Amino acid sequence: REYDGTAAGCQGFLLQLELYLATVHPAPSGCESVSALVSCLSGKALEWANAVWSEGDAALDHYAEFTRRFRAVFDHPAEGRAAGERLFHLRQGTRSAQDFALDFRTLAASAGWNDRSLIDHYRCILHEDVRRELACRDTTLTLDQLVDLSTLLDNLLATRGRPDRGLSVPSPSTSAPTPMELGGAELRVTGRGAIPCTICSRRGHTAGRCWGGSSGSRGSRQGTIVSPQVSRHQAHPEPPVAHMYVFITFPEFSPHSQHKALVDSGAAGNFIDRAFAHSLGIPIVPVDIPFPVHALDSRPLGSGLIREATAPLGMVTQEGHKERISLFLIDSPAFPVVLGLP
């Protein structure tokens, strides 16, 4: 291809030319290599070469010296900055992690930084949402592993889109202050992320304290434990809560059906409702060592132990991401699938 003197394309042009010259047999002389280079020039680059050629410069017979002068004229980094400085100021911004990682790797290849510096800098300049998800991940990852994980997390965040809203419950007309409720902690599966109540799908309480059943009364639900109240005033209903979802399919078991999965990247694993798994005919296998699962207030969730998981199965998200995944079985009819750590 022709090179017109654009600074950004200088290194790539010389690399391609040198790769081509390396395939020529017998190896071309210095003068022949310079002639090959000049024959690929246009625009300002050709004007410069024409001036050098007209002077009969001795560099015309020495490819290494000619390319040294060529680089001195045309090979200038963007904005006059070296690769290391450009890498230092690089940020992900609104780009995808995949596009950002390409720019990062390109600059890192010529910046001369060691691996530890590259890893620490890469973590710091990612988008805030991706940094937050990486905060609880393994800090011993290599740069390649870190880039792969950040790209996966970024894609997962992108699939969330605009969050769905929880059910909206009108507030009572009374102006009395909202009382506090003991133990009103968010439900979660061992890990950092919060999972809503498995009965009413809202956050702020566990299934054992759920008041949002069909009757709308805490005390009227059978099998419900009524928690103590700090105040005798009636509590205001909880405000609607945004949940993050992604639509998924299991091609091996429901190829034509999409299922709504709750995204909770802080949860310590991926989970599926037992009845839902059985309805799809997904094979179930015992885990090697049962382990506890509980709410944030330390109450057992369901039986309190994870004893079974699905056999590895294919999963496809709404944006076409495919992976093999195994999900732990829990009793969560409100959210048939919970996606946690990738």
mmCIF file of C-alpha atoms in Angstrom:
data_model
loop_
_atom_site.group_PDB
_atom_site.id
_atom_site.type_symbol
_atom_site.label_atom_id
_atom_site.label_comp_id
_atom_site.label_asym_id
_atom_site.label_seq_id
_atom_site.Cartn_x
_atom_site.Cartn_y
_atom_site.Cartn_z
ATOM 1 C CA ARG A 1 0.000 0.000 0.000
ATOM 2 C CA GLU A 2 1.064 3.627 -0.456
ATOM 3 C CA TYR A 3 2.256 5.814 2.409
ATOM 4 C CA ASP A 4 1.491 9.537 2.211
ATOM 5 C CA GLY A 5 3.511 10.811 5.161
ATOM 6 C CA THR A 6 0.845 10.555 7.892
ATOM 7 C CA ALA A 7 2.647 10.268 11.233
ATOM 8 C CA ALA A 8 0.263 7.676 12.641
ATOM 9 C CA GLY A 9 0.962 5.240 9.793
ATOM 10 C CA CYS A 10 4.762 5.476 9.623
ATOM 11 C CA GLN A 11 5.668 2.545 11.877
ATOM 12 C CA GLY A 12 3.071 0.254 10.344
ATOM 13 C CA PHE A 13 4.229 1.099 6.809
ATOM 14 C CA LEU A 14 7.889 0.356 7.575
ATOM 15 C CA LEU A 15 6.962 -2.878 9.355
ATOM 16 C CA GLN A 16 4.985 -4.162 6.376
ATOM 17 C CA LEU A 17 7.740 -3.199 3.960
ATOM 18 C CA GLU A 18 10.437 -4.929 6.012
ATOM 19 C CA LEU A 19 8.329 -8.071 6.266
ATOM 20 C CA TYR A 20 7.957 -8.060 2.501
ATOM 21 C CA LEU A 21 11.668 -7.494 1.892
ATOM 22 C CA ALA A 22 12.466 -10.411 4.219
ATOM 23 C CA THR A 23 10.575 -12.751 1.851
ATOM 24 C CA VAL A 24 12.492 -11.683 -1.257
ATOM 25 C CA HIS A 25 15.208 -14.093 -2.430
ATOM 26 C CA PRO A 26 17.946 -13.408 -3.029
ATOM 27 C CA ALA A 27 17.986 -10.635 -0.429
ATOM 28 C CA PRO A 28 17.831 -7.190 -2.095
ATOM 29 C CA SER A 29 20.752 -4.790 -1.825
ATOM 30 C CA GLY A 30 20.543 -1.572 0.151
ATOM 31 C CA CYS A 31 19.831 0.445 -2.974
ATOM 32 C CA GLU A 32 17.122 -1.996 -4.111
ATOM 33 C CA SER A 33 15.453 -1.845 -0.668
ATOM 34 C CA VAL A 34 15.449 1.957 -0.733
ATOM 35 C CA SER A 35 13.979 1.896 -4.239
ATOM 36 C CA ALA A 36 11.207 -0.431 -3.056
ATOM 37 C CA LEU A 37 10.407 1.946 -0.196
ATOM 38 C CA VAL A 38 10.312 5.030 -2.423
ATOM 39 C CA SER A 39 8.048 3.271 -4.935
ATOM 40 C CA CYS A 40 5.403 2.959 -2.183
ATOM 41 C CA LEU A 41 5.353 6.654 -1.290
ATOM 42 C CA SER A 42 2.872 9.355 -2.234
ATOM 43 C CA GLY A 43 1.969 12.876 -1.164
ATOM 44 C CA LYS A 44 4.338 14.635 1.233
ATOM 45 C CA ALA A 45 6.392 11.485 1.763
ATOM 46 C CA LEU A 46 7.102 11.248 -1.972
ATOM 47 C CA GLU A 47 7.992 14.946 -2.111
ATOM 48 C CA TRP A 48 10.570 14.426 0.661
ATOM 49 C CA ALA A 49 12.028 11.325 -1.038
ATOM 50 C CA ASN A 50 12.242 13.172 -4.356
ATOM 51 C CA ALA A 51 14.302 15.938 -2.741
ATOM 52 C CA VAL A 52 16.692 13.408 -1.163
ATOM 53 C CA TRP A 53 16.976 11.492 -4.433
ATOM 54 C CA SER A 54 17.737 14.639 -6.403
ATOM 55 C CA GLU A 55 20.650 15.446 -4.103
ATOM 56 C CA GLY A 56 22.214 12.021 -4.712
ATOM 57 C CA ASP A 57 22.512 11.464 -0.969
ATOM 58 C CA ALA A 58 24.768 8.579 0.110
ATOM 59 C CA ALA A 59 21.908 7.214 2.244
ATOM 60 C CA LEU A 60 20.225 6.022 -0.970
ATOM 61 C CA ASP A 61 22.590 3.029 -0.989
ATOM 62 C CA HIS A 62 22.073 2.172 2.691
ATOM 63 C CA TYR A 63 18.583 1.079 3.731
ATOM 64 C CA ALA A 64 19.212 1.373 7.490
ATOM 65 C CA GLU A 65 20.462 4.962 7.216
ATOM 66 C CA PHE A 66 17.672 5.927 4.808
ATOM 67 C CA THR A 67 14.956 4.567 7.139
ATOM 68 C CA ARG A 68 16.618 6.332 10.112
ATOM 69 C CA ARG A 69 16.231 9.652 8.307
ATOM 70 C CA PHE A 70 12.765 8.636 7.155
ATOM 71 C CA ARG A 71 11.674 8.010 10.747
ATOM 72 C CA ALA A 72 13.188 11.311 11.878
ATOM 73 C CA VAL A 73 10.909 13.128 9.431
ATOM 74 C CA PHE A 74 7.656 11.142 9.641
ATOM 75 C CA ASP A 75 7.624 8.942 12.751
ATOM 76 C CA HIS A 76 6.243 11.251 15.438
ATOM 77 C CA PRO A 77 3.853 9.988 18.141
ATOM 78 C CA ALA A 78 0.358 11.415 18.318
ATOM 79 C CA GLU A 79 0.220 14.816 19.993
ATOM 80 C CA GLY A 80 4.000 14.779 20.194
ATOM 81 C CA ARG A 81 3.964 12.352 23.125
ATOM 82 C CA ALA A 82 5.797 9.063 23.537
ATOM 83 C CA ALA A 83 3.925 5.789 24.029
ATOM 84 C CA GLY A 84 4.537 5.762 27.787
ATOM 85 C CA GLU A 85 3.047 9.224 28.258
ATOM 86 C CA ARG A 86 0.044 8.401 26.074
ATOM 87 C CA LEU A 87 -0.474 5.182 28.056
ATOM 88 C CA PHE A 88 -0.347 7.137 31.318
ATOM 89 C CA HIS A 89 -3.159 9.461 30.173
ATOM 90 C CA LEU A 90 -5.261 6.709 28.544
ATOM 91 C CA ARG A 91 -8.763 6.119 29.973
ATOM 92 C CA GLN A 92 -11.594 3.768 28.999
ATOM 93 C CA GLY A 93 -14.241 6.481 29.019
ATOM 94 C CA THR A 94 -17.380 5.421 27.160
ATOM 95 C CA ARG A 95 -15.655 2.840 24.976
ATOM 96 C CA SER A 96 -16.189 -0.871 25.389
ATOM 97 C CA ALA A 97 -13.519 -2.716 27.343
ATOM 98 C CA GLN A 98 -12.659 -4.659 24.195
ATOM 99 C CA ASP A 99 -11.885 -1.508 22.171
ATOM 100 C CA PHE A 100 -10.100 0.063 25.119
ATOM 101 C CA ALA A 101 -7.936 -3.022 25.685
ATOM 102 C CA LEU A 102 -6.795 -2.899 22.050
ATOM 103 C CA ASP A 103 -5.501 0.666 22.485
ATOM 104 C CA PHE A 104 -3.959 -0.248 25.834
ATOM 105 C CA ARG A 105 -2.075 -3.250 24.442
ATOM 106 C CA THR A 106 -0.861 -1.264 21.429
ATOM 107 C CA LEU A 107 0.671 1.445 23.618
ATOM 108 C CA ALA A 108 1.938 -1.030 26.213
ATOM 109 C CA ALA A 109 3.908 -2.908 23.555
ATOM 110 C CA SER A 110 6.198 0.092 23.051
ATOM 111 C CA ALA A 111 5.959 1.857 26.431
ATOM 112 C CA GLY A 112 8.629 -0.271 28.133
ATOM 113 C CA TRP A 113 6.611 -0.735 31.342
ATOM 114 C CA ASN A 114 6.936 -3.940 33.383
ATOM 115 C CA ASP A 115 3.987 -6.303 33.849
ATOM 116 C CA ARG A 116 3.173 -5.211 37.411
ATOM 117 C CA SER A 117 2.939 -1.574 36.362
ATOM 118 C CA LEU A 118 0.762 -2.431 33.387
ATOM 119 C CA ILE A 119 -1.624 -4.505 35.531
ATOM 120 C CA ASP A 120 -2.007 -1.835 38.223
ATOM 121 C CA HIS A 121 -2.446 0.946 35.672
ATOM 122 C CA TYR A 122 -4.991 -1.047 33.653
ATOM 123 C CA ARG A 123 -7.140 -1.607 36.759
ATOM 124 C CA CYS A 124 -7.064 2.105 37.640
ATOM 125 C CA ILE A 125 -8.120 3.457 34.229
ATOM 126 C CA LEU A 126 -11.094 1.178 33.563
ATOM 127 C CA HIS A 127 -14.649 2.508 33.765
ATOM 128 C CA GLU A 128 -15.884 2.913 37.338
ATOM 129 C CA ASP A 129 -18.513 0.153 37.000
ATOM 130 C CA VAL A 130 -15.924 -2.348 35.787
ATOM 131 C CA ARG A 131 -13.447 -1.334 38.524
ATOM 132 C CA ARG A 132 -16.149 -1.907 41.125
ATOM 133 C CA GLU A 133 -16.800 -5.416 39.829
ATOM 134 C CA LEU A 134 -13.069 -6.192 39.796
ATOM 135 C CA ALA A 135 -12.555 -4.985 43.366
ATOM 136 C CA CYS A 136 -13.359 -8.360 44.940
ATOM 137 C CA ARG A 137 -11.635 -10.458 42.291
ATOM 138 C CA ASP A 138 -8.314 -12.240 42.445
ATOM 139 C CA THR A 139 -5.438 -9.739 42.471
ATOM 140 C CA THR A 140 -2.934 -12.337 41.191
ATOM 141 C CA LEU A 141 -4.320 -12.326 37.656
ATOM 142 C CA THR A 142 -1.913 -11.870 34.768
ATOM 143 C CA LEU A 143 -2.458 -8.963 32.397
ATOM 144 C CA ASP A 144 -4.031 -11.258 29.792
ATOM 145 C CA GLN A 145 -6.391 -12.752 32.397
ATOM 146 C CA LEU A 146 -7.263 -9.296 33.724
ATOM 147 C CA VAL A 147 -8.070 -8.005 30.229
ATOM 148 C CA ASP A 148 -10.236 -11.066 29.500
ATOM 149 C CA LEU A 149 -12.113 -10.726 32.804
ATOM 150 C CA SER A 150 -12.671 -6.979 32.411
ATOM 151 C CA THR A 151 -14.012 -7.523 28.895
ATOM 152 C CA LEU A 152 -16.401 -10.210 30.151
ATOM 153 C CA LEU A 153 -17.606 -7.993 33.009
ATOM 154 C CA ASP A 154 -18.026 -5.017 30.672
ATOM 155 C CA ASN A 155 -20.119 -7.117 28.290
ATOM 156 C CA LEU A 156 -22.205 -8.364 31.220
ATOM 157 C CA LEU A 157 -22.814 -4.807 32.413
ATOM 158 C CA ALA A 158 -23.755 -3.761 28.879
ATOM 159 C CA THR A 159 -26.433 -6.474 28.669
ATOM 160 C CA ARG A 160 -28.218 -5.049 31.694
ATOM 161 C CA GLY A 161 -29.486 -2.023 29.794
ATOM 162 C CA ARG A 162 -32.053 0.073 31.632
ATOM 163 C CA PRO A 163 -33.032 -1.648 34.876
ATOM 164 C CA ASP A 164 -36.511 -3.048 35.319
ATOM 165 C CA ARG A 165 -38.502 -1.492 38.128
ATOM 166 C CA GLY A 166 -39.984 -3.374 41.031
ATOM 167 C CA LEU A 167 -43.669 -3.244 41.905
ATOM 168 C CA SER A 168 -44.799 0.244 42.894
ATOM 169 C CA VAL A 169 -46.823 0.350 46.127
ATOM 170 C CA PRO A 170 -48.629 3.605 46.998
ATOM 171 C CA SER A 171 -47.580 5.157 50.302
ATOM 172 C CA PRO A 172 -50.169 5.642 53.065
ATOM 173 C CA SER A 173 -51.580 9.128 53.448
ATOM 174 C CA THR A 174 -50.310 9.444 57.021
ATOM 175 C CA SER A 175 -47.374 11.781 57.510
ATOM 176 C CA ALA A 176 -45.951 9.820 60.450
ATOM 177 C CA PRO A 177 -42.225 9.105 60.167
ATOM 178 C CA THR A 178 -41.158 5.744 58.809
ATOM 179 C CA PRO A 179 -40.117 3.461 61.686
ATOM 180 C CA MET A 180 -37.059 1.239 61.587
ATOM 181 C CA GLU A 181 -37.387 -2.529 61.529
ATOM 182 C CA LEU A 182 -34.973 -4.775 63.304
ATOM 183 C CA GLY A 183 -33.018 -7.077 61.063
ATOM 184 C CA GLY A 184 -34.117 -5.320 57.881
ATOM 185 C CA ALA A 185 -31.000 -6.425 56.046
ATOM 186 C CA GLU A 186 -30.791 -7.212 52.357
ATOM 187 C CA LEU A 187 -30.972 -10.843 51.384
ATOM 188 C CA ARG A 188 -27.956 -12.209 49.625
ATOM 189 C CA VAL A 189 -26.231 -15.445 48.789
ATOM 190 C CA THR A 190 -22.853 -15.592 50.509
ATOM 191 C CA GLY A 191 -20.927 -12.775 48.815
ATOM 192 C CA ARG A 192 -21.161 -8.992 48.468
ATOM 193 C CA GLY A 193 -24.239 -8.560 46.248
ATOM 194 C CA ALA A 194 -27.785 -8.272 47.545
ATOM 195 C CA ILE A 195 -30.592 -10.505 46.275
ATOM 196 C CA PRO A 196 -34.225 -9.436 46.735
ATOM 197 C CA CYS A 197 -36.780 -11.384 48.738
ATOM 198 C CA THR A 198 -37.502 -14.701 47.033
ATOM 199 C CA ILE A 199 -41.255 -14.286 47.623
ATOM 200 C CA CYS A 200 -42.140 -10.692 46.686
ATOM 201 C CA SER A 201 -39.013 -9.841 44.602
ATOM 202 C CA ARG A 202 -38.164 -6.718 46.578
ATOM 203 C CA ARG A 203 -35.129 -5.824 48.658
ATOM 204 C CA GLY A 204 -34.808 -4.800 52.294
ATOM 205 C CA HIS A 205 -36.017 -7.972 54.015
ATOM 206 C CA THR A 206 -35.753 -11.752 53.916
ATOM 207 C CA ALA A 207 -38.446 -14.205 52.852
ATOM 208 C CA GLY A 208 -39.192 -14.900 56.524
ATOM 209 C CA ARG A 209 -40.118 -11.241 57.039
ATOM 210 C CA CYS A 210 -41.994 -10.733 53.768
ATOM 211 C CA TRP A 211 -45.183 -8.649 54.093
ATOM 212 C CA GLY A 212 -45.799 -8.317 50.363
ATOM 213 C CA GLY A 213 -47.821 -11.514 49.806
ATOM 214 C CA SER A 214 -51.195 -11.701 48.116
ATOM 215 C CA SER A 215 -53.042 -10.438 51.171
ATOM 216 C CA GLY A 216 -50.744 -7.441 51.610
ATOM 217 C CA SER A 217 -50.462 -8.158 55.351
ATOM 218 C CA ARG A 218 -47.433 -9.462 57.180
ATOM 219 C CA GLY A 219 -49.405 -11.234 59.853
ATOM 220 C CA SER A 220 -51.853 -12.967 57.506
ATOM 221 C CA ARG A 221 -49.248 -14.969 55.543
ATOM 222 C CA GLN A 222 -49.060 -18.556 56.667
ATOM 223 C CA GLY A 223 -45.636 -19.753 57.661
ATOM 224 C CA THR A 224 -44.318 -16.202 57.966
ATOM 225 C CA ILE A 225 -42.293 -15.076 60.969
ATOM 226 C CA VAL A 226 -43.307 -11.635 62.137
ATOM 227 C CA SER A 227 -40.260 -9.576 63.113
ATOM 228 C CA PRO A 228 -40.356 -7.100 66.031
ATOM 229 C CA GLN A 229 -40.992 -3.428 65.349
ATOM 230 C CA VAL A 230 -39.067 -0.544 66.849
ATOM 231 C CA SER A 231 -42.077 1.737 66.554
ATOM 232 C CA ARG A 232 -45.762 1.050 67.036
ATOM 233 C CA HIS A 233 -46.554 3.217 64.013
ATOM 234 C CA GLN A 234 -47.459 1.355 60.840
ATOM 235 C CA ALA A 235 -44.440 1.073 58.548
ATOM 236 C CA HIS A 236 -44.551 2.683 55.143
ATOM 237 C CA PRO A 237 -44.363 0.167 52.269
ATOM 238 C CA GLU A 238 -40.937 -0.169 50.725
ATOM 239 C CA PRO A 239 -40.165 1.996 47.677
ATOM 240 C CA PRO A 240 -39.764 0.333 44.302
ATOM 241 C CA VAL A 241 -36.290 -1.117 43.747
ATOM 242 C CA ALA A 242 -34.402 -1.406 40.476
ATOM 243 C CA HIS A 243 -33.310 -4.902 39.557
ATOM 244 C CA MET A 244 -30.786 -5.759 36.894
ATOM 245 C CA TYR A 245 -31.825 -8.505 34.497
ATOM 246 C CA VAL A 246 -30.489 -10.226 31.418
ATOM 247 C CA PHE A 247 -32.437 -12.535 29.115
ATOM 248 C CA ILE A 248 -30.838 -15.943 28.629
ATOM 249 C CA THR A 249 -31.546 -19.199 26.847
ATOM 250 C CA PHE A 250 -30.417 -22.765 27.463
ATOM 251 C CA PRO A 251 -30.170 -24.120 23.893
ATOM 252 C CA GLU A 252 -29.893 -27.754 25.000
ATOM 253 C CA PHE A 253 -33.109 -27.652 27.057
ATOM 254 C CA SER A 254 -35.225 -24.670 25.949
ATOM 255 C CA PRO A 255 -33.842 -23.484 22.593
ATOM 256 C CA HIS A 256 -36.881 -21.369 21.748
ATOM 257 C CA SER A 257 -37.544 -19.816 25.172
ATOM 258 C CA GLN A 258 -35.903 -16.839 26.837
ATOM 259 C CA HIS A 259 -35.661 -16.674 30.607
ATOM 260 C CA LYS A 260 -35.159 -13.631 32.811
ATOM 261 C CA ALA A 261 -32.053 -13.934 34.988
ATOM 262 C CA LEU A 262 -31.259 -11.626 37.904
ATOM 263 C CA VAL A 263 -27.754 -10.190 37.584
ATOM 264 C CA ASP A 264 -25.982 -9.927 40.940
ATOM 265 C CA SER A 265 -22.253 -9.968 40.265
ATOM 266 C CA GLY A 266 -21.504 -9.807 43.977
ATOM 267 C CA ALA A 267 -23.161 -13.144 44.669
ATOM 268 C CA ALA A 268 -20.681 -15.926 45.350
ATOM 269 C CA GLY A 269 -21.749 -18.100 42.441
ATOM 270 C CA ASN A 270 -24.461 -18.775 39.862
ATOM 271 C CA PHE A 271 -27.782 -20.205 41.025
ATOM 272 C CA ILE A 272 -30.964 -21.730 39.613
ATOM 273 C CA ASP A 273 -34.304 -22.481 41.208
ATOM 274 C CA ARG A 274 -34.705 -26.201 41.875
ATOM 275 C CA ALA A 275 -38.226 -26.487 40.465
ATOM 276 C CA PHE A 276 -37.273 -24.473 37.386
ATOM 277 C CA ALA A 277 -34.293 -26.747 36.686
ATOM 278 C CA HIS A 278 -36.470 -29.840 36.995
ATOM 279 C CA SER A 279 -39.104 -28.325 34.683
ATOM 280 C CA LEU A 280 -36.489 -27.925 31.940
ATOM 281 C CA GLY A 281 -35.118 -31.412 32.466
ATOM 282 C CA ILE A 282 -31.624 -30.164 33.317
ATOM 283 C CA PRO A 283 -29.412 -32.943 34.762
ATOM 284 C CA ILE A 284 -28.616 -32.499 38.458
ATOM 285 C CA VAL A 285 -25.427 -33.707 40.128
ATOM 286 C CA PRO A 286 -24.334 -33.593 43.796
ATOM 287 C CA VAL A 287 -21.591 -31.154 44.785
ATOM 288 C CA ASP A 288 -18.379 -32.642 46.154
ATOM 289 C CA ILE A 289 -18.707 -30.893 49.504
ATOM 290 C CA PRO A 290 -22.007 -29.284 50.605
ATOM 291 C CA PHE A 291 -21.570 -25.676 51.731
ATOM 292 C CA PRO A 292 -23.792 -23.214 53.598
ATOM 293 C CA VAL A 293 -25.804 -20.454 52.004
ATOM 294 C CA HIS A 294 -27.509 -17.808 54.084
ATOM 295 C CA ALA A 295 -29.003 -14.341 54.138
ATOM 296 C CA LEU A 296 -27.093 -11.318 55.330
ATOM 297 C CA ASP A 297 -28.752 -11.621 58.740
ATOM 298 C CA SER A 298 -27.264 -15.136 59.050
ATOM 299 C CA ARG A 299 -30.560 -16.948 58.622
ATOM 300 C CA PRO A 300 -30.293 -20.091 56.462
ATOM 301 C CA LEU A 301 -31.660 -19.732 52.944
ATOM 302 C CA GLY A 302 -33.928 -22.683 52.216
ATOM 303 C CA SER A 303 -32.314 -25.780 53.694
ATOM 304 C CA GLY A 304 -29.221 -23.740 54.485
ATOM 305 C CA LEU A 305 -26.899 -25.969 52.418
ATOM 306 C CA ILE A 306 -26.007 -26.208 48.759
ATOM 307 C CA ARG A 307 -25.984 -29.914 48.000
ATOM 308 C CA GLU A 308 -26.611 -30.049 44.258
ATOM 309 C CA ALA A 309 -25.683 -28.283 41.043
ATOM 310 C CA THR A 310 -26.565 -28.621 37.395
ATOM 311 C CA ALA A 311 -24.319 -30.509 35.058
ATOM 312 C CA PRO A 312 -22.368 -28.084 32.828
ATOM 313 C CA LEU A 313 -24.748 -26.666 30.211
ATOM 314 C CA GLY A 314 -24.645 -24.086 27.466
ATOM 315 C CA MET A 315 -26.041 -20.618 28.140
ATOM 316 C CA VAL A 316 -26.536 -17.760 25.651
ATOM 317 C CA THR A 317 -27.280 -14.170 26.717
ATOM 318 C CA GLN A 318 -29.480 -11.742 24.797
ATOM 319 C CA GLU A 319 -26.405 -10.209 23.118
ATOM 320 C CA GLY A 320 -25.100 -13.530 21.873
ATOM 321 C CA HIS A 321 -22.470 -14.242 24.563
ATOM 322 C CA LYS A 322 -22.045 -18.014 24.909
ATOM 323 C CA GLU A 323 -20.514 -19.991 27.740
ATOM 324 C CA ARG A 324 -20.614 -23.331 29.524
ATOM 325 C CA ILE A 325 -21.893 -22.895 33.047
ATOM 326 C CA SER A 326 -22.885 -24.913 36.092
ATOM 327 C CA LEU A 327 -25.472 -23.463 38.484
ATOM 328 C CA PHE A 328 -26.064 -24.302 42.155
ATOM 329 C CA LEU A 329 -29.600 -25.295 43.124
ATOM 330 C CA ILE A 330 -31.576 -23.101 45.545
ATOM 331 C CA ASP A 331 -35.263 -22.501 46.207
ATOM 332 C CA SER A 332 -35.945 -19.095 44.628
ATOM 333 C CA PRO A 333 -39.222 -19.080 42.659
ATOM 334 C CA ALA A 334 -39.181 -15.285 42.259
ATOM 335 C CA PHE A 335 -35.842 -15.412 40.407
ATOM 336 C CA PRO A 336 -35.358 -18.710 38.558
ATOM 337 C CA VAL A 337 -31.763 -17.839 37.652
ATOM 338 C CA VAL A 338 -29.246 -15.658 39.537
ATOM 339 C CA LEU A 339 -25.981 -14.851 37.763
ATOM 340 C CA GLY A 340 -23.143 -13.929 40.067
ATOM 341 C CA LEU A 341 -19.413 -14.320 39.553
ATOM 342 C CA PRO A 342 -18.566 -14.775 35.861
#
